[in-house]
Amino acid sequence: MRNLLMRVSYDGTNYNGFQTQPDGNTVQDVIEQAIYGLTGESLKITASGRTDAGVHARGQIFNFCSVAMIPPERWCSALNSRLPSDIVVTDAQEVSLDFHSRREAKRKTYRYTINANQFPDPFHLRYQFHHYGRLNVSAMEEGLKHLLGTHDYTSFASRRSTKPSHVRTIYDAWMEVDTSMSRDHPRDQGVVHTYITGSGFLQHMVRIIMGTLIEVGEGKRTPESVRTALIAQNRAAAGPTAVSHGLMLWDVELDAASYIIRT
Amino acid sequence: MRNLLMRVSYDGTNYNGFQTQPDGNTVQDVIEQAIYGLTGESLKITASGRTDAGVHARGQIFNFCSVAMIPPERWCSALNSRLPSDIVVTDAQEVSLDFHSRREAKRKTYRYTINANQFPDPFHLRYQFHHYGRLNVSAMEEGLKHLLGTHDYTSFASRRSTKPSHVRTIYDAWMEVDTSMSRDHPRDQGVVHTYITGSGFLQHMVRIIMGTLIEVGEGKRTPESVRTALIAQNRAAAGPTAVSHGLMLWDVELDAASYIIRT
């Protein structure tokens, strides 16, 4: 029996989110079917957490225990040949039997992408929220900084959240502007990527943060109002939930050097 | 009557190339249908040149004459609302009646994209040629430099080319490596973009250049062999034709300041 830790990238467009659910067609289902096709094992994989319908991942992790005698370095290619092209396993290694992806995911980074050029980009339609009109990006950056630290993020969580505590830590958050798809046009502001690294994220948390920051960028709110919203601990104090397709689980960092048996 | 010059981006995946042809379903057909829907005019647009099936464009240009009383600044949104999301008109301006897109396209830049990371990127499958195995990128850059200047590029043209002359000028050519989608893995070399700016390009020219440079990167050819192939003026002296979906018409530059009536 081996406990295998893998990293996976997926385009979430065609799936009902990561985690298995009654309607089916989830990323988890498809990966478990690929494992079944490879080893004949009907098993459940454990991920660092769920992602919502339409959300993408560049660096999701998951683990599962298998009795198959496949060396870890062969797993990626063996699974990828059975997976659709919108799901790609990029790393596989053996870890100790007590390793658990959700418990060991110490820091997660999400990226949210806003296309602030005048027109949509036909090459990134699935991965960008296209924003019409001017955005004050430096005001958005100022608002974002108010969310750093350890706080109760109730204002930035779905009202349906059932978590016992809404206290999380945001370690780092920054914005990058990519002008490679822009033209020499005053209404082309570039593609704005927002990266947020935290201990964990509540349901819709990044999307509500982004919906609030977009209001800051539009001048509908001040950067300071982000702090006010945070202190309120009330969902109504924050902005709307930004669309899912701009969101990508960018990276999951493990505090798990001691768990790795071999790479 | 106005002569209108427009710039367009398109994802070529679902089209039989740019230019109208008997099988239909070309980018040109779809744009002409959108113009017909908007103005009722059955007309032909003139582009800077054709792109092959599966090739993309970020900065293609085209022009046409219309009697419609639509101000130039309204055209982009009016057409985009009638175009599928994989074709986006990004600029429109009025030019003098003798302006002709093919004749005024003085410099064109193509970009060819090779994913040299270990695994394919599910977010860019349509726009990258995924190369398995190591590439010597600096050898490829050295080979590319041999193509600069004014030469007869017969070795890098389709044998079906019917052009009376194969002499063209490559003004500039360079490579950029993007590691933003790479992992900390020795087999992840990044995404390699090759940009080539020239006076004009023969059929399959960029794809044959790239097929040849990939052989250089794989160590199957020396960088100097690119110069030898060029001098041979024989298609057999160059490498294979790289796949179309890695290619994008990046930009078309006009020598046309004098033609612009208003922007």
Short mmCIF file of C-alpha atoms in Angstrom, two decimals:
data_model
loop_
_atom_site.label_atom_id
_atom_site.label_comp_id
_atom_site.label_asym_id
_atom_site.label_seq_id
_atom_site.Cartn_x
_atom_site.Cartn_y
_atom_site.Cartn_z
CA MET A 1 0.00 0.00 0.00
CA ARG A 2 1.34 3.38 -1.06
CA ASN A 3 -0.01 6.83 -0.20
CA LEU A 4 0.48 8.88 -3.37
CA LEU A 5 0.51 12.69 -3.43
CA MET A 6 -0.17 14.31 -6.80
CA ARG A 7 -0.45 17.78 -8.23
CA VAL A 8 -3.02 18.56 -10.90
CA SER A 9 -3.94 21.44 -13.23
CA TYR A 10 -7.43 21.67 -14.63
CA ASP A 11 -9.66 23.91 -16.69
CA GLY A 12 -12.84 23.98 -14.59
CA THR A 13 -15.10 25.23 -17.41
CA ASN A 14 -16.69 21.88 -18.19
CA TYR A 15 -17.02 20.57 -14.61
CA ASN A 16 -19.35 21.00 -11.67
CA GLY A 17 -16.43 21.94 -9.44
CA PHE A 18 -13.76 19.72 -7.95
CA GLN A 19 -15.56 17.71 -5.32
CA THR A 20 -17.89 14.78 -5.99
CA GLN A 21 -21.55 15.74 -5.73
CA PRO A 22 -24.92 14.23 -6.66
CA ASP A 23 -25.09 15.82 -10.14
CA GLY A 24 -21.79 14.18 -11.08
CA ASN A 25 -19.30 15.48 -13.69
CA THR A 26 -16.72 16.75 -11.21
CA VAL A 27 -12.94 16.84 -11.55
CA GLN A 28 -12.69 14.39 -8.65
CA ASP A 29 -15.01 11.92 -10.43
CA VAL A 30 -12.95 12.05 -13.60
CA ILE A 31 -9.65 11.51 -11.77
CA GLU A 32 -11.10 8.60 -9.78
CA GLN A 33 -12.37 7.05 -13.02
CA ALA A 34 -8.88 7.37 -14.54
CA ILE A 35 -7.35 5.64 -11.49
CA TYR A 36 -9.99 2.90 -11.76
CA GLY A 37 -9.13 2.46 -15.45
CA LEU A 38 -5.44 2.18 -14.61
CA THR A 39 -5.45 0.01 -11.48
CA GLY A 40 -8.99 -1.38 -11.16
CA GLU A 41 -9.27 0.25 -7.72
CA SER A 42 -12.50 2.04 -6.76
CA LEU A 43 -11.14 4.60 -4.34
CA LYS A 44 -11.68 8.15 -3.13
CA ILE A 45 -9.05 10.85 -3.51
CA THR A 46 -8.55 13.60 -0.90
CA ALA A 47 -7.75 17.12 -2.15
CA SER A 48 -6.52 20.27 -0.40
CA GLY A 49 -10.06 21.58 -0.66
CA ARG A 50 -12.88 22.00 -3.13
CA THR A 51 -13.05 24.51 -5.97
CA ASP A 52 -16.43 25.80 -7.20
CA ALA A 53 -17.98 25.14 -10.60
CA GLY A 54 -16.07 27.02 -13.30
CA VAL A 55 -13.02 27.69 -11.11
CA HIS A 56 -9.67 26.51 -12.49
CA ALA A 57 -6.57 25.13 -10.80
CA ARG A 58 -2.92 25.29 -11.72
CA GLY A 59 -1.61 23.62 -8.58
CA GLN A 60 -4.32 21.63 -6.78
CA ILE A 61 -3.05 18.65 -4.77
CA PHE A 62 -4.69 15.35 -3.88
CA ASN A 63 -3.66 12.04 -2.36
CA PHE A 64 -4.95 8.47 -2.23
CA CYS A 65 -3.75 5.03 -1.19
CA SER A 66 -3.18 2.39 -3.83
CA VAL A 67 -1.84 -1.16 -3.85
CA ALA A 68 -0.82 -0.86 -7.51
CA MET A 69 2.86 -1.61 -8.13
CA ILE A 70 3.36 1.46 -10.33
CA PRO A 71 6.51 3.47 -9.49
CA PRO A 72 5.63 7.08 -8.52
CA GLU A 73 7.49 8.53 -11.53
CA ARG A 74 5.25 6.55 -13.92
CA TRP A 75 1.96 7.72 -12.47
CA CYS A 76 1.73 11.13 -14.21
CA SER A 77 1.99 9.81 -17.74
CA ALA A 78 -0.16 6.77 -16.97
CA LEU A 79 -2.99 8.92 -15.60
CA ASN A 80 -2.66 11.70 -18.20
CA SER A 81 -3.13 9.18 -21.00
CA ARG A 82 -6.51 8.31 -19.42
CA LEU A 83 -7.58 11.86 -18.53
CA PRO A 84 -9.27 14.39 -20.83
CA SER A 85 -6.90 17.13 -22.05
CA ASP A 86 -8.40 19.71 -19.65
CA ILE A 87 -7.04 17.82 -16.61
CA VAL A 88 -3.26 17.27 -16.36
CA VAL A 89 -1.44 15.57 -13.47
CA THR A 90 1.96 17.27 -13.18
CA ASP A 91 3.64 15.64 -10.16
CA ALA A 92 3.42 12.40 -8.23
CA GLN A 93 5.35 11.25 -5.21
CA GLU A 94 5.00 8.75 -2.43
CA VAL A 95 4.29 10.13 1.05
CA SER A 96 3.88 8.55 4.46
CA LEU A 97 0.59 6.78 5.11
CA ASP A 98 -0.65 9.46 7.56
CA PHE A 99 -0.34 12.29 4.99
CA HIS A 100 -3.67 14.04 4.33
CA SER A 101 -3.92 16.73 1.62
CA ARG A 102 -6.37 19.00 3.39
CA ARG A 103 -4.53 18.91 6.72
CA GLU A 104 -1.09 19.49 5.21
CA ALA A 105 -2.09 22.35 2.90
CA LYS A 106 -0.55 25.14 5.00
CA ARG A 107 -0.69 27.97 2.47
CA LYS A 108 -2.83 28.35 -0.60
CA THR A 109 -2.52 30.97 -3.32
CA TYR A 110 -5.41 31.95 -5.55
CA ARG A 111 -5.12 34.13 -8.64
CA TYR A 112 -8.00 36.21 -9.95
CA THR A 113 -7.71 37.68 -13.44
CA ILE A 114 -9.44 40.80 -14.72
CA ASN A 115 -9.04 41.83 -18.34
CA ALA A 116 -9.06 45.64 -18.14
CA ASN A 117 -8.42 46.13 -21.83
CA GLN A 118 -11.19 47.72 -23.87
CA PHE A 119 -12.26 44.49 -25.59
CA PRO A 120 -12.33 40.84 -24.49
CA ASP A 121 -9.35 38.65 -25.38
CA PRO A 122 -10.59 35.74 -27.54
CA PHE A 123 -7.66 33.58 -26.33
CA HIS A 124 -8.46 33.84 -22.62
CA LEU A 125 -12.26 34.08 -22.52
CA ARG A 126 -12.50 31.14 -20.11
CA TYR A 127 -9.96 32.55 -17.62
CA GLN A 128 -10.62 36.27 -17.43
CA PHE A 129 -13.39 38.48 -16.19
CA HIS A 130 -13.59 41.21 -18.80
CA HIS A 131 -14.23 44.58 -17.16
CA TYR A 132 -15.67 47.37 -19.28
CA GLY A 133 -14.48 50.80 -18.26
CA ARG A 134 -11.59 52.23 -16.34
CA LEU A 135 -10.22 50.66 -13.14
CA ASN A 136 -8.05 52.47 -10.61
CA VAL A 137 -5.62 49.63 -10.02
CA SER A 138 -3.52 51.43 -7.40
CA ALA A 139 -6.66 52.10 -5.33
CA MET A 140 -7.47 48.38 -5.61
CA GLU A 141 -3.97 47.51 -4.40
CA GLU A 142 -4.39 49.87 -1.46
CA GLY A 143 -7.73 48.23 -0.57
CA LEU A 144 -6.22 44.76 -0.87
CA LYS A 145 -3.54 45.58 1.74
CA HIS A 146 -6.24 46.13 4.38
CA LEU A 147 -7.03 42.42 4.22
CA LEU A 148 -3.54 41.25 5.19
CA GLY A 149 -3.13 39.57 8.56
CA THR A 150 -5.27 37.36 10.78
CA HIS A 151 -8.93 38.36 10.87
CA ASP A 152 -12.49 37.08 11.02
CA TYR A 153 -13.44 37.20 7.33
CA THR A 154 -17.21 36.75 7.81
CA SER A 155 -17.83 39.79 5.58
CA PHE A 156 -16.04 38.00 2.74
CA ALA A 157 -17.68 34.59 3.12
CA SER A 158 -20.79 33.16 1.56
CA ARG A 159 -23.79 33.38 3.90
CA ARG A 160 -24.10 29.61 3.36
CA SER A 161 -20.72 28.98 5.02
CA THR A 162 -21.05 26.37 7.77
CA LYS A 163 -17.50 26.68 9.11
CA PRO A 164 -17.31 26.99 12.92
CA SER A 165 -14.74 29.80 12.65
CA HIS A 166 -14.23 32.44 9.97
CA VAL A 167 -10.78 33.41 11.26
CA ARG A 168 -8.11 32.96 8.62
CA THR A 169 -4.72 34.50 7.85
CA ILE A 170 -3.83 36.25 4.61
CA TYR A 171 -0.04 36.18 4.46
CA ASP A 172 0.49 38.03 1.23
CA ALA A 173 -1.52 39.66 -1.54
CA TRP A 174 -0.35 41.52 -4.61
CA MET A 175 -1.37 42.59 -8.10
CA GLU A 176 0.48 42.31 -11.41
CA VAL A 177 -0.45 44.02 -14.66
CA ASP A 178 0.33 42.21 -17.93
CA THR A 179 0.20 44.46 -20.98
CA SER A 180 1.35 41.85 -23.52
CA MET A 181 -2.12 41.63 -25.05
CA SER A 182 -2.75 45.40 -24.92
CA ARG A 183 -2.66 47.83 -27.81
CA ASP A 184 -1.51 51.45 -27.87
CA HIS A 185 -4.93 52.57 -26.79
CA PRO A 186 -5.82 54.69 -23.75
CA ARG A 187 -8.64 52.31 -22.83
CA ASP A 188 -6.32 49.29 -22.78
CA GLN A 189 -5.18 48.98 -19.16
CA GLY A 190 -3.78 45.48 -19.41
CA VAL A 191 -4.67 42.23 -17.70
CA VAL A 192 -4.71 42.55 -13.91
CA HIS A 193 -3.78 39.42 -11.96
CA THR A 194 -4.47 39.50 -8.21
CA TYR A 195 -2.65 36.89 -6.11
CA ILE A 196 -3.79 36.14 -2.55
CA THR A 197 -1.90 33.72 -0.29
CA GLY A 198 -3.61 32.56 2.87
CA SER A 199 -3.85 29.82 5.46
CA GLY A 200 -7.18 28.80 3.99
CA PHE A 201 -10.16 30.38 2.31
CA LEU A 202 -13.87 30.46 3.12
CA GLN A 203 -16.53 29.71 0.52
CA HIS A 204 -16.49 32.46 -2.18
CA MET A 205 -13.89 34.41 -0.16
CA VAL A 206 -11.57 35.35 -3.02
CA ARG A 207 -14.51 36.12 -5.32
CA ILE A 208 -16.12 38.43 -2.72
CA ILE A 209 -12.77 40.14 -2.08
CA MET A 210 -12.45 40.69 -5.84
CA GLY A 211 -16.04 41.93 -6.21
CA THR A 212 -15.29 44.45 -3.46
CA LEU A 213 -11.96 45.52 -4.99
CA ILE A 214 -13.60 45.98 -8.39
CA GLU A 215 -15.98 48.45 -6.74
CA VAL A 216 -12.90 50.23 -5.34
CA GLY A 217 -11.37 50.28 -8.82
CA GLU A 218 -14.58 51.75 -10.23
CA GLY A 219 -14.57 54.52 -7.61
CA LYS A 220 -17.77 53.23 -5.98
CA ARG A 221 -15.90 52.59 -2.73
CA THR A 222 -12.78 53.93 -1.09
CA PRO A 223 -9.80 51.68 -0.36
CA GLU A 224 -10.46 52.32 3.36
CA SER A 225 -13.98 50.90 3.00
CA VAL A 226 -12.37 47.47 2.61
CA ARG A 227 -11.11 47.73 6.18
CA THR A 228 -14.52 48.95 7.34
CA ALA A 229 -16.16 45.99 5.61
CA LEU A 230 -13.71 43.59 7.27
CA ILE A 231 -14.39 44.97 10.75
CA ALA A 232 -18.17 44.76 10.23
CA GLN A 233 -18.10 40.94 10.11
CA ASN A 234 -21.21 41.12 7.97
CA ARG A 235 -21.52 39.87 4.38
CA ALA A 236 -23.67 42.89 3.50
CA ALA A 237 -20.73 45.22 4.19
CA ALA A 238 -18.66 43.78 1.32
CA GLY A 239 -19.20 43.92 -2.45
CA PRO A 240 -20.73 41.39 -4.83
CA THR A 241 -19.28 37.96 -5.61
CA ALA A 242 -17.12 38.18 -8.75
CA VAL A 243 -17.74 35.61 -11.50
CA SER A 244 -16.11 32.20 -11.00
CA HIS A 245 -14.26 31.84 -14.29
CA GLY A 246 -11.66 34.51 -13.42
CA LEU A 247 -10.48 32.44 -10.46
CA MET A 248 -7.66 29.90 -10.39
CA LEU A 249 -6.22 27.92 -7.46
CA TRP A 250 -2.66 28.93 -8.27
CA ASP A 251 -0.61 26.99 -5.75
CA VAL A 252 -0.87 24.87 -2.60
CA GLU A 253 2.15 24.81 -0.30
CA LEU A 254 2.73 21.90 2.06
CA ASP A 255 4.45 21.88 5.40
CA ALA A 256 5.37 18.34 4.73
CA ALA A 257 9.06 17.81 4.07
CA SER A 258 8.99 15.19 6.78
CA TYR A 259 6.19 13.28 5.05
CA ILE A 260 7.97 12.75 1.78
CA ILE A 261 9.39 9.25 1.46
CA ARG A 262 10.81 9.69 -2.01
CA THR A 263 10.27 11.84 -5.08
CA MET B 1 -18.71 56.00 -49.04
CA ARG B 2 -16.12 55.36 -46.35
CA ASN B 3 -13.07 53.11 -46.49
CA LEU B 4 -12.81 51.56 -43.03
CA LEU B 5 -9.64 49.99 -41.64
CA MET B 6 -10.11 47.58 -38.74
CA ARG B 7 -7.96 45.42 -36.53
CA VAL B 8 -9.16 41.99 -35.44
CA SER B 9 -8.09 39.21 -33.05
CA TYR B 10 -9.32 35.68 -33.61
CA ASP B 11 -8.92 32.17 -32.32
CA GLY B 12 -8.45 30.21 -35.54
CA THR B 13 -9.26 26.80 -34.00
CA ASN B 14 -12.78 26.56 -35.37
CA TYR B 15 -12.17 28.09 -38.82
CA ASN B 16 -10.80 26.98 -42.18
CA GLY B 17 -8.29 29.84 -42.13
CA PHE B 18 -8.88 33.52 -42.75
CA GLN B 19 -9.62 33.76 -46.45
CA THR B 20 -12.89 32.77 -48.13
CA GLN B 21 -12.68 29.39 -49.82
CA PRO B 22 -15.10 26.87 -51.32
CA ASP B 23 -15.54 24.84 -48.10
CA GLY B 24 -16.72 27.96 -46.26
CA ASN B 25 -16.43 28.59 -42.49
CA THR B 26 -13.61 31.12 -42.71
CA VAL B 27 -12.94 34.13 -40.51
CA GLN B 28 -13.50 36.37 -43.53
CA ASP B 29 -16.95 34.82 -44.18
CA VAL B 30 -18.00 35.37 -40.57
CA ILE B 31 -16.86 39.02 -40.56
CA GLU B 32 -18.62 39.69 -43.89
CA GLN B 33 -21.81 38.13 -42.49
CA ALA B 34 -21.60 40.39 -39.42
CA ILE B 35 -21.20 43.45 -41.67
CA TYR B 36 -24.18 42.27 -43.73
CA GLY B 37 -26.22 41.87 -40.53
CA LEU B 38 -25.28 45.39 -39.46
CA THR B 39 -25.55 47.38 -42.69
CA GLY B 40 -27.26 45.09 -45.22
CA GLU B 41 -24.23 45.40 -47.51
CA SER B 42 -22.91 42.27 -49.26
CA LEU B 43 -19.27 43.20 -49.59
CA LYS B 44 -15.78 41.72 -49.58
CA ILE B 45 -13.16 42.69 -47.01
CA THR B 46 -9.44 42.89 -47.87
CA ALA B 47 -6.94 41.68 -45.24
CA SER B 48 -3.16 42.04 -44.88
CA GLY B 49 -2.93 38.43 -46.02
CA ARG B 50 -4.37 35.01 -45.32
CA THR B 51 -3.72 32.84 -42.28
CA ASP B 52 -3.93 29.04 -42.55
CA ALA B 53 -6.50 26.80 -40.87
CA GLY B 54 -5.88 26.68 -37.12
CA VAL B 55 -3.61 29.75 -37.09
CA HIS B 56 -4.60 32.57 -34.73
CA ALA B 57 -4.30 36.34 -34.99
CA ARG B 58 -3.89 39.02 -32.37
CA GLY B 59 -3.45 41.91 -34.79
CA GLN B 60 -4.77 41.08 -38.26
CA ILE B 61 -6.02 44.09 -40.26
CA PHE B 62 -8.68 44.37 -42.94
CA ASN B 63 -10.50 47.14 -44.79
CA PHE B 64 -13.69 47.57 -46.80
CA CYS B 65 -15.82 50.35 -48.23
CA SER B 66 -19.25 51.00 -46.78
CA VAL B 67 -21.98 53.57 -47.36
CA ALA B 68 -23.36 53.03 -43.83
CA MET B 69 -23.57 56.22 -41.75
CA ILE B 70 -21.99 54.61 -38.67
CA PRO B 71 -19.23 56.72 -37.05
CA PRO B 72 -15.88 54.86 -37.00
CA GLU B 73 -15.78 54.75 -33.18
CA ARG B 74 -19.09 52.84 -33.10
CA TRP B 75 -18.06 50.09 -35.49
CA CYS B 76 -16.10 47.89 -33.04
CA SER B 77 -18.93 47.41 -30.57
CA ALA B 78 -21.55 47.13 -33.34
CA LEU B 79 -19.62 44.34 -35.08
CA ASN B 80 -18.52 42.57 -31.89
CA SER B 81 -22.13 42.22 -30.79
CA ARG B 82 -22.76 40.29 -34.05
CA LEU B 83 -19.54 38.24 -34.05
CA PRO B 84 -18.91 34.97 -32.19
CA SER B 85 -16.73 35.40 -29.08
CA ASP B 86 -13.67 33.92 -30.80
CA ILE B 87 -13.46 36.91 -33.20
CA VAL B 88 -13.03 40.40 -31.70
CA VAL B 89 -12.65 43.65 -33.66
CA THR B 90 -10.39 45.91 -31.59
CA ASP B 91 -9.90 49.05 -33.70
CA ALA B 92 -11.71 50.87 -36.47
CA GLN B 93 -10.77 54.05 -38.29
CA GLU B 94 -11.57 55.76 -41.57
CA VAL B 95 -8.80 55.82 -44.18
CA SER B 96 -8.50 57.31 -47.64
CA LEU B 97 -10.34 55.48 -50.42
CA ASP B 98 -7.12 54.21 -52.03
CA PHE B 99 -5.96 52.42 -48.86
CA HIS B 100 -5.49 48.65 -49.40
CA SER B 101 -4.62 46.39 -46.43
CA ARG B 102 -2.32 44.00 -48.27
CA ARG B 103 -0.36 46.75 -50.01
CA GLU B 104 0.05 48.89 -46.87
CA ALA B 105 1.12 46.05 -44.56
CA LYS B 106 4.82 46.95 -44.46
CA ARG B 107 5.92 44.78 -41.55
CA LYS B 108 4.27 41.72 -40.06
CA THR B 109 5.18 39.95 -36.85
CA TYR B 110 4.30 36.34 -36.17
CA ARG B 111 4.65 34.60 -32.83
CA TYR B 112 5.16 30.86 -32.51
CA THR B 113 4.71 29.28 -29.08
CA ILE B 114 6.34 26.09 -27.83
CA ASN B 115 5.47 24.74 -24.41
CA ALA B 116 8.77 23.23 -23.25
CA ASN B 117 7.47 22.26 -19.83
CA GLN B 118 7.21 18.56 -19.04
CA PHE B 119 3.41 18.40 -19.36
CA PRO B 120 0.88 20.22 -21.55
CA ASP B 121 -0.82 23.31 -20.11
CA PRO B 122 -4.59 22.71 -20.06
CA PHE B 123 -5.22 26.48 -20.29
CA HIS B 124 -3.29 27.00 -23.54
CA LEU B 125 -3.81 23.75 -25.44
CA ARG B 126 -5.11 25.60 -28.50
CA TYR B 127 -2.18 28.02 -28.70
CA GLN B 128 0.93 26.02 -27.87
CA PHE B 129 2.84 23.22 -29.47
CA HIS B 130 3.81 21.01 -26.54
CA HIS B 131 7.32 19.66 -26.98
CA TYR B 132 8.33 16.57 -25.03
CA GLY B 133 11.98 16.51 -24.05
CA ARG B 134 14.72 19.04 -23.62
CA LEU B 135 15.28 21.94 -26.04
CA ASN B 136 18.52 23.89 -26.31
CA VAL B 137 16.91 27.33 -26.56
CA SER B 138 20.16 29.27 -26.94
CA ALA B 139 21.12 27.07 -29.93
CA MET B 140 17.69 27.83 -31.42
CA GLU B 141 18.28 31.57 -30.92
CA GLU B 142 21.64 31.25 -32.65
CA GLY B 143 20.03 29.42 -35.58
CA LEU B 144 17.27 32.03 -35.81
CA LYS B 145 19.81 34.86 -36.24
CA HIS B 146 21.04 33.29 -39.49
CA LEU B 147 17.67 34.09 -41.05
CA LEU B 148 17.89 37.87 -40.50
CA GLY B 149 18.23 40.08 -43.54
CA THR B 150 17.05 39.98 -47.14
CA HIS B 151 17.21 36.52 -48.71
CA ASP B 152 15.50 34.12 -51.05
CA TYR B 153 13.56 31.97 -48.57
CA THR B 154 12.65 29.14 -51.01
CA SER B 155 13.96 26.58 -48.48
CA PHE B 156 11.40 27.83 -45.97
CA ALA B 157 8.38 28.00 -48.29
CA SER B 158 5.77 25.41 -49.12
CA ARG B 159 6.53 23.62 -52.40
CA ARG B 160 3.04 24.72 -53.46
CA SER B 161 4.01 28.40 -53.29
CA THR B 162 3.13 30.15 -56.55
CA LYS B 163 4.78 33.50 -55.74
CA PRO B 164 6.97 34.86 -58.54
CA SER B 165 9.72 35.78 -56.03
CA HIS B 166 10.70 34.19 -52.72
CA VAL B 167 12.86 37.13 -51.68
CA ARG B 168 11.70 38.63 -48.40
CA THR B 169 13.29 40.58 -45.55
CA ILE B 170 13.33 39.47 -41.91
CA TYR B 171 13.96 42.64 -39.93
CA ASP B 172 14.02 41.18 -36.46
CA ALA B 173 13.59 37.85 -34.70
CA TRP B 174 13.87 36.98 -31.03
CA MET B 175 12.80 34.47 -28.40
CA GLU B 176 11.27 34.98 -24.95
CA VAL B 177 10.90 32.34 -22.25
CA ASP B 178 7.89 32.61 -19.91
CA THR B 179 8.22 30.50 -16.77
CA SER B 180 5.00 31.65 -15.09
CA MET B 181 3.33 28.28 -15.71
CA SER B 182 6.44 26.25 -14.81
CA ARG B 183 7.07 24.30 -11.62
CA ASP B 184 10.30 23.76 -9.72
CA HIS B 185 11.10 20.81 -11.90
CA PRO B 186 14.23 20.26 -14.01
CA ARG B 187 12.11 19.17 -16.99
CA ASP B 188 10.07 22.40 -16.93
CA GLN B 189 11.86 24.75 -19.32
CA GLY B 190 9.08 27.28 -19.67
CA VAL B 191 7.00 28.46 -22.58
CA VAL B 192 9.17 29.63 -25.48
CA HIS B 193 7.71 32.39 -27.67
CA THR B 194 9.51 33.09 -30.95
CA TYR B 195 8.74 36.43 -32.62
CA ILE B 196 9.66 37.03 -36.26
CA THR B 197 9.14 40.41 -37.95
CA GLY B 198 9.40 40.57 -41.72
CA SER B 199 8.33 42.40 -44.84
CA GLY B 200 6.06 39.50 -45.71
CA PHE B 201 5.95 35.75 -45.32
CA LEU B 202 5.67 32.90 -47.80
CA GLN B 203 3.21 30.05 -47.35
CA HIS B 204 4.17 28.00 -44.23
CA MET B 205 7.35 30.09 -43.85
CA VAL B 206 7.18 30.65 -40.07
CA ARG B 207 6.09 27.06 -39.46
CA ILE B 208 9.01 25.66 -41.53
CA ILE B 209 11.44 28.01 -39.75
CA MET B 210 10.10 26.72 -36.42
CA GLY B 211 10.21 23.07 -37.49
CA THR B 212 13.87 23.63 -38.42
CA LEU B 213 14.68 25.45 -35.17
CA ILE B 214 13.03 22.69 -33.12
CA GLU B 215 15.46 20.24 -34.76
CA VAL B 216 18.28 22.59 -33.71
CA GLY B 217 16.90 22.63 -30.16
CA GLU B 218 16.76 18.84 -30.14
CA GLY B 219 20.42 18.61 -31.25
CA LYS B 220 19.51 17.02 -34.58
CA ARG B 221 20.98 20.00 -36.46
CA THR B 222 23.56 22.66 -35.71
CA PRO B 223 22.62 26.35 -35.58
CA GLU B 224 24.89 26.83 -38.64
CA SER B 225 22.79 24.33 -40.60
CA VAL B 226 20.04 26.96 -40.70
CA ARG B 227 22.30 29.17 -42.78
CA THR B 228 23.22 26.20 -45.00
CA ALA B 229 19.53 25.44 -45.51
CA LEU B 230 18.84 29.08 -46.42
CA ILE B 231 21.62 29.16 -49.03
CA ALA B 232 20.42 25.88 -50.59
CA GLN B 233 17.14 27.48 -51.81
CA ASN B 234 15.59 24.03 -51.61
CA ARG B 235 12.70 23.03 -49.37
CA ALA B 236 14.35 19.65 -48.68
CA ALA B 237 17.26 21.42 -46.92
CA ALA B 238 15.02 22.74 -44.13
CA GLY B 239 13.16 20.91 -41.36
CA PRO B 240 9.51 19.83 -41.13
CA THR B 241 6.51 22.20 -40.99
CA ALA B 242 5.58 22.81 -37.34
CA VAL B 243 1.90 22.40 -36.37
CA SER B 244 -0.39 25.34 -37.15
CA HIS B 245 -1.96 25.89 -33.74
CA GLY B 246 1.26 27.28 -32.19
CA LEU B 247 1.23 30.16 -34.67
CA MET B 248 -0.30 33.60 -34.20
CA LEU B 249 -0.21 36.65 -36.48
CA TRP B 250 0.95 38.94 -33.70
CA ASP B 251 1.00 42.36 -35.35
CA VAL B 252 0.74 44.12 -38.70
CA GLU B 253 2.45 47.49 -39.04
CA LEU B 254 1.31 50.00 -41.62
CA ASP B 255 3.31 52.63 -43.41
CA ALA B 256 0.19 54.61 -43.66
CA ALA B 257 0.17 57.70 -41.48
CA SER B 258 -0.69 59.68 -44.60
CA TYR B 259 -3.74 57.48 -45.30
CA ILE B 260 -5.45 58.07 -41.99
CA ILE B 261 -8.25 60.58 -42.25
CA ARG B 262 -9.32 60.39 -38.63
CA THR B 263 -9.14 57.98 -35.73
#
